Short mmCIF file of C-alpha atoms in Angstrom, two decimals:
data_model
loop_
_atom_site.label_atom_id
_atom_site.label_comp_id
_atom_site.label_asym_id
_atom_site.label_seq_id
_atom_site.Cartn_x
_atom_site.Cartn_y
_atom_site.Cartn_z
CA UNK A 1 -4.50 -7.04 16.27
CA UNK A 2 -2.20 -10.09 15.88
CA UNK A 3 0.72 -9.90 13.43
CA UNK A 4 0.06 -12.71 10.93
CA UNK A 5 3.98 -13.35 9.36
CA UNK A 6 6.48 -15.74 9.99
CA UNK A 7 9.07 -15.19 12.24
CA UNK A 8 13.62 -14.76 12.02
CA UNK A 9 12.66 -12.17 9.41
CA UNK A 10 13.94 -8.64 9.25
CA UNK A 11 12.16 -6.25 7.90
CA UNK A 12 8.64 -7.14 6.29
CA UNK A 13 6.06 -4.93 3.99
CA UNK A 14 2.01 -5.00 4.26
CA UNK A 15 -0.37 -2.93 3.16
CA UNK A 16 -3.59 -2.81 4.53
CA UNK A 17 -7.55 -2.01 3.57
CA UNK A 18 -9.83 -1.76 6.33
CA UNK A 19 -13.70 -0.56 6.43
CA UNK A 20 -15.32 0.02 9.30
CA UNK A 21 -19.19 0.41 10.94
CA UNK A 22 -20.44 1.99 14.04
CA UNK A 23 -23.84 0.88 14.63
CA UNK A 24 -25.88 3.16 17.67
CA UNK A 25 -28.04 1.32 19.48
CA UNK A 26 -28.85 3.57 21.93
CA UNK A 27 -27.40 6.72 23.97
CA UNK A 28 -25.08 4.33 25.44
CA UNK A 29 -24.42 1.39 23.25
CA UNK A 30 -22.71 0.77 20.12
CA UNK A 31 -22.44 -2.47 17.63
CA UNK A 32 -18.69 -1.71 16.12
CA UNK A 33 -18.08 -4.08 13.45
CA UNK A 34 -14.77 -4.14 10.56
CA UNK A 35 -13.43 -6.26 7.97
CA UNK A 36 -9.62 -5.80 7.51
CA UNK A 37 -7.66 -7.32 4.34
CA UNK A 38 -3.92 -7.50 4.37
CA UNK A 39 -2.39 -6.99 1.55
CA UNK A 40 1.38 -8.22 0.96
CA UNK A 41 3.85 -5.71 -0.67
CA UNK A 42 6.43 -7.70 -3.17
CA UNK A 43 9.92 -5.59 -3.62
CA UNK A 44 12.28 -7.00 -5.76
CA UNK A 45 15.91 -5.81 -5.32
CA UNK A 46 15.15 -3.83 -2.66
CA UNK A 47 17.31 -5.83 0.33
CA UNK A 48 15.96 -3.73 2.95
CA UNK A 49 12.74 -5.65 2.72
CA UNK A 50 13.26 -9.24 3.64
CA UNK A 51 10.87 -12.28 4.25
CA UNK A 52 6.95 -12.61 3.76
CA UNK A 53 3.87 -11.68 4.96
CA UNK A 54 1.01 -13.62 4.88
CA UNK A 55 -2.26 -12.44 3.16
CA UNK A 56 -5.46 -12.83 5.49
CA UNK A 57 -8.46 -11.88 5.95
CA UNK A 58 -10.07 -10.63 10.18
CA UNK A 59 -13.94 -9.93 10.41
CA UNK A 60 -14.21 -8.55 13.98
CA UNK A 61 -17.61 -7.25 15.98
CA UNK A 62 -17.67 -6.23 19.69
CA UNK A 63 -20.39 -4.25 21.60
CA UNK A 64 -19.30 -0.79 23.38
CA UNK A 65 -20.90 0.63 26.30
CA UNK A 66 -20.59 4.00 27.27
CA UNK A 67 -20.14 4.09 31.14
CA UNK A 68 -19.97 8.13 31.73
CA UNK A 69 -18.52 11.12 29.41
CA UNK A 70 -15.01 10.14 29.19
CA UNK A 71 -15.23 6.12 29.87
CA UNK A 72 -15.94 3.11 27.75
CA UNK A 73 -16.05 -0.34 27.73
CA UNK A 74 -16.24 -3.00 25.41
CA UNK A 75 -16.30 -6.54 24.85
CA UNK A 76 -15.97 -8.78 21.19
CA UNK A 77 -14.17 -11.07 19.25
CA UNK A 78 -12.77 -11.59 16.09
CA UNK A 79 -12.30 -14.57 12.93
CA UNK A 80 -9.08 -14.32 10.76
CA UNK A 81 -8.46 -16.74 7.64
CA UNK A 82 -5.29 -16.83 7.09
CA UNK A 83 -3.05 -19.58 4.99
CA UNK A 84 -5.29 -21.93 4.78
CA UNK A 85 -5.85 -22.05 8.60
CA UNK A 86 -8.19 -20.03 10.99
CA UNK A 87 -7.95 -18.17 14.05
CA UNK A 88 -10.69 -16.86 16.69
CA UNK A 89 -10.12 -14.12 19.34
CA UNK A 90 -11.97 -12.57 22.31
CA UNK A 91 -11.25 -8.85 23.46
CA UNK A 92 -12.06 -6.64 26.22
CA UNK A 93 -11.13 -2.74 26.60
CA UNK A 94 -11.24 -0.26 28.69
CA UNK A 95 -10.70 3.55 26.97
CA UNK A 96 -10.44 7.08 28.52
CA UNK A 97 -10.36 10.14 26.13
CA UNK A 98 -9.08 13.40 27.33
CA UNK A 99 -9.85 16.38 26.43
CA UNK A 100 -6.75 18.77 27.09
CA UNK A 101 -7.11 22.83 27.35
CA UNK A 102 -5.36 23.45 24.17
CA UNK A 103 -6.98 21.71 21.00
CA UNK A 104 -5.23 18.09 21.54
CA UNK A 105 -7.50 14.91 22.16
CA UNK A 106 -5.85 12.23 24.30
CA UNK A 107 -7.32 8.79 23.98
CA UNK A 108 -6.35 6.10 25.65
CA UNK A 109 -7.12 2.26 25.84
CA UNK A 110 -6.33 -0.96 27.53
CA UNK A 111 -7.08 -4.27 26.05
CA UNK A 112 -6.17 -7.53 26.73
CA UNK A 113 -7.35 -10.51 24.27
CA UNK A 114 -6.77 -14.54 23.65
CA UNK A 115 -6.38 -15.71 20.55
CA UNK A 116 -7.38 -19.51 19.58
CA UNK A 117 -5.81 -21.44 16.82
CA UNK A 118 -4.12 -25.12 16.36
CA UNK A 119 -1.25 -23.75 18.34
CA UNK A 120 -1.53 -22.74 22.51
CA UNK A 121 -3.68 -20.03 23.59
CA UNK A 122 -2.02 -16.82 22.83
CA UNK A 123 -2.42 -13.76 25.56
CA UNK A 124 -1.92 -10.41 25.16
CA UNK A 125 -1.84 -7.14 27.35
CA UNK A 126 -2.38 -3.74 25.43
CA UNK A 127 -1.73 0.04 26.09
CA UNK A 128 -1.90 2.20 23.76
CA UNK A 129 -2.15 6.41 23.67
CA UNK A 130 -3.40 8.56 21.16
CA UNK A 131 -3.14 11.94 20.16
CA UNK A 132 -5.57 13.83 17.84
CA UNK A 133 -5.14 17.22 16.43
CA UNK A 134 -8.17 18.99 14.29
CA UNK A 135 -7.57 21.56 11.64
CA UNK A 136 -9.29 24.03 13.88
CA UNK A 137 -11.20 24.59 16.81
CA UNK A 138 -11.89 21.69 19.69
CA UNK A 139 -12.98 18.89 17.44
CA UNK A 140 -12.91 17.95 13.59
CA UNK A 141 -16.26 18.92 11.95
CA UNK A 142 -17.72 17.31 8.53
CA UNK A 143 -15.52 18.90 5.86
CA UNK A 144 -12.24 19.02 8.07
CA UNK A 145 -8.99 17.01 8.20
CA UNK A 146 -7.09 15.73 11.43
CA UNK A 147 -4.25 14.37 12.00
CA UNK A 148 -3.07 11.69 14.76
CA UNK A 149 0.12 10.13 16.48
CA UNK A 150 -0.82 6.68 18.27
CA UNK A 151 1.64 4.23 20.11
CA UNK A 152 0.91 1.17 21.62
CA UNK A 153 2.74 -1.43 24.38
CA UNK A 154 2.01 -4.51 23.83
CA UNK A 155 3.21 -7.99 25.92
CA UNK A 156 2.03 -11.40 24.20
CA UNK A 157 2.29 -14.99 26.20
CA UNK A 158 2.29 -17.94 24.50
CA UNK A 159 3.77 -21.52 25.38
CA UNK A 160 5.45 -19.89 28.84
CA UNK A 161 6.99 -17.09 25.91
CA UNK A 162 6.83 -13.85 26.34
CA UNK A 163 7.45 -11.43 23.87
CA UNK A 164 6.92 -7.80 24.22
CA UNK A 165 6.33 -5.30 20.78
CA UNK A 166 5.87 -1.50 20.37
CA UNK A 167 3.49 -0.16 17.69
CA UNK A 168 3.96 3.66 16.26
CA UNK A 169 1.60 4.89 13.84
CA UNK A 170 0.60 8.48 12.42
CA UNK A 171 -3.30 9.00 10.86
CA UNK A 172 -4.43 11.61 8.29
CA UNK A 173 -7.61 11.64 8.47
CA UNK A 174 -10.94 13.60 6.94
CA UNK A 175 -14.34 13.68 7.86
CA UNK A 176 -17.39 13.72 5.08
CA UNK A 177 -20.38 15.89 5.11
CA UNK A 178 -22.51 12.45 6.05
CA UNK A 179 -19.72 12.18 9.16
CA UNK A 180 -18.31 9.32 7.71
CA UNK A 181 -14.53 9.01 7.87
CA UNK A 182 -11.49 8.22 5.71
CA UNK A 183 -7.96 7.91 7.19
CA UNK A 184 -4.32 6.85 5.38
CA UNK A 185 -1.85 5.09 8.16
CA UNK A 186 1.31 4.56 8.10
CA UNK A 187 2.72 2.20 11.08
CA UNK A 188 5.48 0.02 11.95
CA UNK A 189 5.59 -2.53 14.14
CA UNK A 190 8.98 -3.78 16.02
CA UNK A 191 8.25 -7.29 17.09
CA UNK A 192 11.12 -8.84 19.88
CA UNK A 193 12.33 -5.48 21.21
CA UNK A 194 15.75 -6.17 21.54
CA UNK A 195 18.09 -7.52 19.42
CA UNK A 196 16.80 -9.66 16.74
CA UNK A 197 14.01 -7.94 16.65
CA UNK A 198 11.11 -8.06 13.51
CA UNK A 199 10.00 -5.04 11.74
CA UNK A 200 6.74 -4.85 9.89
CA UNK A 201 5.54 -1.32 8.32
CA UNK A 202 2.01 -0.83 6.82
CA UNK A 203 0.71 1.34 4.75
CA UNK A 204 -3.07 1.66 4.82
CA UNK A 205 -6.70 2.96 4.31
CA UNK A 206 -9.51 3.06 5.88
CA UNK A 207 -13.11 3.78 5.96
CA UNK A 208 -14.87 4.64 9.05
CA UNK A 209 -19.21 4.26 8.42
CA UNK A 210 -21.33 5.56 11.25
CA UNK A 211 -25.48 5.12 11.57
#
């Protein structure tokens, strides 16, 4: 997911409401489809936070294949509104989850996308890792909590620019009686590793609906 906020800025505030559907279409394909606002923070006379981040809107679909036990891959694309203007992107992944001897879930994913908008193509290259702990046993059952550590690599190219970014975000997360999901994030997001670098953090919730 792009960052949508305008650049030479420190350190920048979002928070962000997400809801999400898994649609099973058969024993091996899914319809995944999301809507994600974000949600600007406004601090006054708090200097740490400096700059703005633009409100927008992403509606995103993709269709998921399940290629054995411990593969998948999937294909979509997404529409932001954002300022007045609009983006469109296309995504494919790749993801591999792990199932370790003690009671930790490793998932991984790569993903690369292009995203389309009055400026040039944007291209990225994702890898991100994923660790998910259960309350008990092997796996979170309805009426549990989990919790889960994520980071993610990211490079973008744009207009012979490349920038590279690092994403680290924790999940607390419970599952309903109907297996639906609800998760709080928290994440920050260092844009232009280096010096100069951008900092976004983001607080926000989610609802995961499954049929």
């Amino acid at each position: 997911m792009a960052i949508a906020q305008e650049k030479k800025q420190d350190n920048l505030s979002s928070g962000v409401l997400m809801l999400n559907h898994s649609l099973k279409i058969s024993n091996r394909y899914h319809l995944k489809s999301s809507i994600e606002q974000r949600i600007p923070f406004i601090f006054t006379n708090v200097s740490f936070f400096t700059g703005k981040v633009r409100a927008r809107t992403d509606f995103t679909t993709g269709l998921q294949r399940k290629l054995n036990s411990s593969f998948t891959a999937a294909v979509g694309g997404m529409y932001r509104f954002v300022s007045r203007t609009s983006e469109q992107r296309l995504y494919q992944q790749i993801g591999y989850v792990q199932q370790t001897l003690s009671r930790v879930k490793i998932v991984h994913r790569v993903r690369v996308d292009q995203t389309f908008s009055a400026e040039e193509t944007e291209f990225r290259y994702r890898y991100r890792v994923g660790a998910e702990l259960p309350r008990s046993g092997f796996r979170t059952d309805p009426g549990e909590h989990y919790f889960a550590v994520l980071a993610e690599y990211l490079v973008k190219f744009q207009d012979s620019k490349y920038t590279p970014e690092l994403r680290l975000a924790s999940q607390f997360g419970f599952v309903f009686r109907n297996t639906n999901k609800g998760e709080v994030l928290l994440e920050i997001r260092i844009d232009e590793l280096g010096s100069g670098s951008e900092n976004l953090f983001l607080l926000g919730l989610s609802y995961y609906l499954s049929k």
